[in-house]
C-alpha positions as YAML, in Angstrom:
chain: A
units: angstrom
residues:
- id: 1
  name: MET
  ca: [199.42, 58.83, 127.95]
- id: 2
  name: LYS
  ca: [200.49, 59.29, 124.34]
- id: 3
  name: ALA
  ca: [203.52, 57.29, 123.19]
- id: 4
  name: HIS
  ca: [205.72, 60.35, 122.63]
- id: 5
  name: LEU
  ca: [204.92, 61.62, 126.14]
- id: 6
  name: LYS
  ca: [206.03, 58.29, 127.59]
- id: 7
  name: GLU
  ca: [209.33, 58.62, 125.73]
- id: 8
  name: ILE
  ca: [209.76, 62.17, 127.04]
- id: 9
  name: GLU
  ca: [209.02, 60.96, 130.57]
- id: 10
  name: LYS
  ca: [211.64, 58.19, 130.23]
- id: 11
  name: GLU
  ca: [214.16, 60.72, 128.92]
- id: 12
  name: LEU
  ca: [213.38, 63.02, 131.86]
- id: 13
  name: ILE
  ca: [213.96, 60.22, 134.37]
- id: 14
  name: THR
  ca: [217.20, 59.19, 132.63]
- id: 15
  name: SER
  ca: [218.43, 62.79, 132.57]
- id: 16
  name: LYS
  ca: [217.75, 63.17, 136.28]
- id: 17
  name: MET
  ca: [219.60, 59.92, 137.03]
- id: 18
  name: ILE
  ca: [222.56, 61.12, 134.98]
- id: 19
  name: ASN
  ca: [222.55, 64.41, 136.94]
- id: 20
  name: GLU
  ca: [222.85, 62.36, 140.14]
- id: 21
  name: THR
  ca: [226.04, 60.64, 138.91]
- id: 22
  name: GLY
  ca: [228.09, 63.81, 139.30]
- id: 23
  name: LEU
  ca: [229.01, 64.00, 135.60]
- id: 24
  name: PRO
  ca: [229.07, 67.57, 134.26]
- id: 25
  name: THR
  ca: [225.61, 67.65, 132.72]
- id: 26
  name: PRO
  ca: [223.00, 70.41, 132.50]
- id: 27
  name: LYS
  ca: [220.43, 70.40, 135.32]
- id: 28
  name: VAL
  ca: [216.98, 69.19, 134.40]
- id: 29
  name: PHE
  ca: [214.09, 71.51, 135.29]
- id: 30
  name: GLY
  ca: [211.10, 69.55, 133.99]
- id: 31
  name: VAL
  ca: [208.78, 69.07, 131.05]
- id: 32
  name: GLU
  ca: [206.93, 71.93, 129.35]
- id: 33
  name: GLU
  ca: [204.62, 72.31, 126.39]
- id: 34
  name: TYR
  ca: [205.17, 75.19, 123.98]
- id: 35
  name: ARG
  ca: [203.15, 75.82, 120.83]
- id: 36
  name: GLY
  ca: [201.78, 72.31, 120.88]
- id: 37
  name: ARG
  ca: [205.16, 70.63, 121.33]
- id: 38
  name: THR
  ca: [206.40, 68.98, 124.51]
- id: 39
  name: GLY
  ca: [210.03, 68.99, 125.57]
- id: 40
  name: ILE
  ca: [212.42, 68.81, 128.49]
- id: 41
  name: ILE
  ca: [213.78, 72.06, 129.92]
- id: 42
  name: TYR
  ca: [217.52, 71.89, 130.64]
- id: 43
  name: GLN
  ca: [219.89, 74.39, 132.21]
- id: 44
  name: TYR
  ca: [221.60, 76.64, 129.67]
- id: 45
  name: ILE
  ca: [225.36, 76.33, 129.87]
- id: 46
  name: GLU
  ca: [227.42, 79.20, 128.55]
- id: 47
  name: GLY
  ca: [230.19, 78.37, 126.13]
- id: 48
  name: PRO
  ca: [230.89, 77.22, 122.59]
- id: 49
  name: SER
  ca: [229.32, 74.07, 121.26]
- id: 50
  name: LEU
  ca: [231.69, 71.21, 120.60]
- id: 51
  name: PHE
  ca: [230.31, 71.19, 117.06]
- id: 52
  name: VAL
  ca: [231.25, 74.77, 116.27]
- id: 53
  name: ALA
  ca: [234.32, 75.24, 118.47]
- id: 54
  name: ASN
  ca: [237.56, 75.40, 116.51]
- id: 55
  name: TYR
  ca: [239.38, 72.42, 118.05]
- id: 56
  name: SER
  ca: [242.26, 70.70, 116.35]
- id: 57
  name: PRO
  ca: [241.59, 66.99, 115.71]
- id: 58
  name: MET
  ca: [244.05, 66.05, 118.47]
- id: 59
  name: ASP
  ca: [242.46, 68.44, 120.99]
- id: 60
  name: MET
  ca: [239.01, 67.06, 120.14]
- id: 61
  name: LEU
  ca: [240.29, 63.51, 120.53]
- id: 62
  name: ASP
  ca: [241.83, 64.37, 123.91]
- id: 63
  name: LEU
  ca: [238.59, 66.00, 125.07]
- id: 64
  name: LEU
  ca: [236.46, 63.04, 123.97]
- id: 65
  name: LEU
  ca: [238.83, 60.53, 125.58]
- id: 66
  name: LYS
  ca: [238.60, 62.42, 128.89]
- id: 67
  name: LEU
  ca: [234.82, 62.45, 128.54]
- id: 68
  name: GLN
  ca: [234.67, 58.73, 127.84]
- id: 69
  name: ASP
  ca: [236.98, 58.01, 130.77]
- id: 70
  name: SER
  ca: [234.76, 60.00, 133.15]
- id: 71
  name: ILE
  ca: [231.66, 58.16, 131.92]
- id: 72
  name: HIS
  ca: [233.25, 54.74, 132.39]
- id: 73
  name: LYS
  ca: [234.18, 55.56, 135.99]
- id: 74
  name: ILE
  ca: [230.49, 55.90, 136.89]
- id: 75
  name: ALA
  ca: [228.68, 52.84, 138.22]
- id: 76
  name: ALA
  ca: [225.50, 52.48, 136.18]
- id: 77
  name: HIS
  ca: [223.79, 49.91, 138.39]
- id: 78
  name: HIS
  ca: [220.83, 52.20, 139.06]
- id: 79
  name: PHE
  ca: [220.04, 52.60, 135.36]
- id: 80
  name: PRO
  ca: [217.39, 50.31, 133.88]
- id: 81
  name: SER
  ca: [218.77, 47.16, 132.33]
- id: 82
  name: LEU
  ca: [218.88, 47.32, 128.54]
- id: 83
  name: LYS
  ca: [217.99, 43.64, 128.46]
- id: 84
  name: ASP
  ca: [214.89, 44.22, 130.60]
- id: 85
  name: ARG
  ca: [213.79, 47.18, 128.47]
- id: 86
  name: LEU
  ca: [214.18, 45.18, 125.24]
- id: 87
  name: MET
  ca: [212.30, 42.25, 126.74]
- id: 88
  name: GLN
  ca: [209.44, 44.60, 127.65]
- id: 89
  name: LYS
  ca: [209.36, 45.85, 124.06]
- id: 90
  name: ILE
  ca: [209.23, 42.28, 122.73]
- id: 91
  name: MET
  ca: [206.36, 41.46, 125.10]
- id: 92
  name: ALA
  ca: [204.49, 44.60, 123.99]
- id: 93
  name: VAL
  ca: [204.37, 43.62, 120.29]
- id: 94
  name: PHE
  ca: [200.70, 42.92, 119.54]
- id: 95
  name: SER
  ca: [201.32, 41.16, 116.22]
- id: 96
  name: LEU
  ca: [203.16, 38.25, 117.90]
- id: 97
  name: THR
  ca: [201.59, 35.52, 119.98]
- id: 98
  name: LEU
  ca: [202.97, 34.76, 123.42]
- id: 99
  name: GLU
  ca: [204.44, 31.54, 122.01]
- id: 100
  name: GLU
  ca: [206.25, 33.45, 119.23]
- id: 101
  name: LYS
  ca: [207.56, 36.01, 121.70]
- id: 102
  name: THR
  ca: [208.80, 33.31, 124.04]
- id: 103
  name: LYS
  ca: [210.13, 30.88, 121.43]
- id: 104
  name: ASN
  ca: [211.72, 33.33, 119.00]
- id: 105
  name: GLY
  ca: [212.41, 36.37, 121.11]
- id: 106
  name: LEU
  ca: [212.92, 35.78, 124.78]
- id: 107
  name: LYS
  ca: [214.57, 32.33, 124.63]
- id: 108
  name: SER
  ca: [217.35, 33.41, 122.31]
- id: 109
  name: PHE
  ca: [217.47, 36.83, 123.95]
- id: 110
  name: ASN
  ca: [218.23, 35.27, 127.33]
- id: 111
  name: ASN
  ca: [221.41, 33.76, 125.89]
- id: 112
  name: PHE
  ca: [222.94, 37.23, 125.49]
- id: 113
  name: GLN
  ca: [224.81, 38.97, 128.27]
- id: 114
  name: MET
  ca: [223.99, 42.65, 128.12]
- id: 115
  name: GLU
  ca: [225.14, 45.61, 130.17]
- id: 116
  name: THR
  ca: [223.36, 48.88, 130.79]
- id: 117
  name: HIS
  ca: [224.32, 51.57, 128.32]
- id: 118
  name: PHE
  ca: [223.01, 55.07, 128.12]
- id: 119
  name: VAL
  ca: [223.30, 58.03, 125.83]
- id: 120
  name: MET
  ca: [223.63, 61.53, 127.19]
- id: 121
  name: GLU
  ca: [224.68, 65.05, 126.43]
- id: 122
  name: ILE
  ca: [227.52, 66.23, 128.61]
- id: 123
  name: SER
  ca: [228.96, 69.68, 129.02]
- id: 124
  name: ILE
  ca: [232.68, 69.83, 129.72]
- id: 125
  name: PRO
  ca: [234.39, 73.00, 130.86]
- id: 126
  name: LEU
  ca: [236.78, 74.18, 128.18]
- id: 127
  name: MET
  ca: [240.40, 74.57, 129.17]
...
């Protein structure tokens, strides 16, 4: 599988997991190819974009704070560990020997405490 298709597949899996959290996100329908380009098909949600809506700075701040609060209330234990994903990327580097990966990468990397973080697009009903 080509590298970009693997990234699309990971994004598809992540999007489906986010849908299962109950956060207000567009439904994921699958992956399609169109004119030689591959992408994920999401549900269209009617309404103005946050980028073009005419919110006052305080209204935008209030909306984003509510969004952040709803995200932080979700347990992310079923999302892949960021630490594990980064360790896999270190191990996949062909230009480093196993000793270099272990000595310079993984040893010092294991000293860090990392939590799972994810990035998503969320649709919030406008009030």
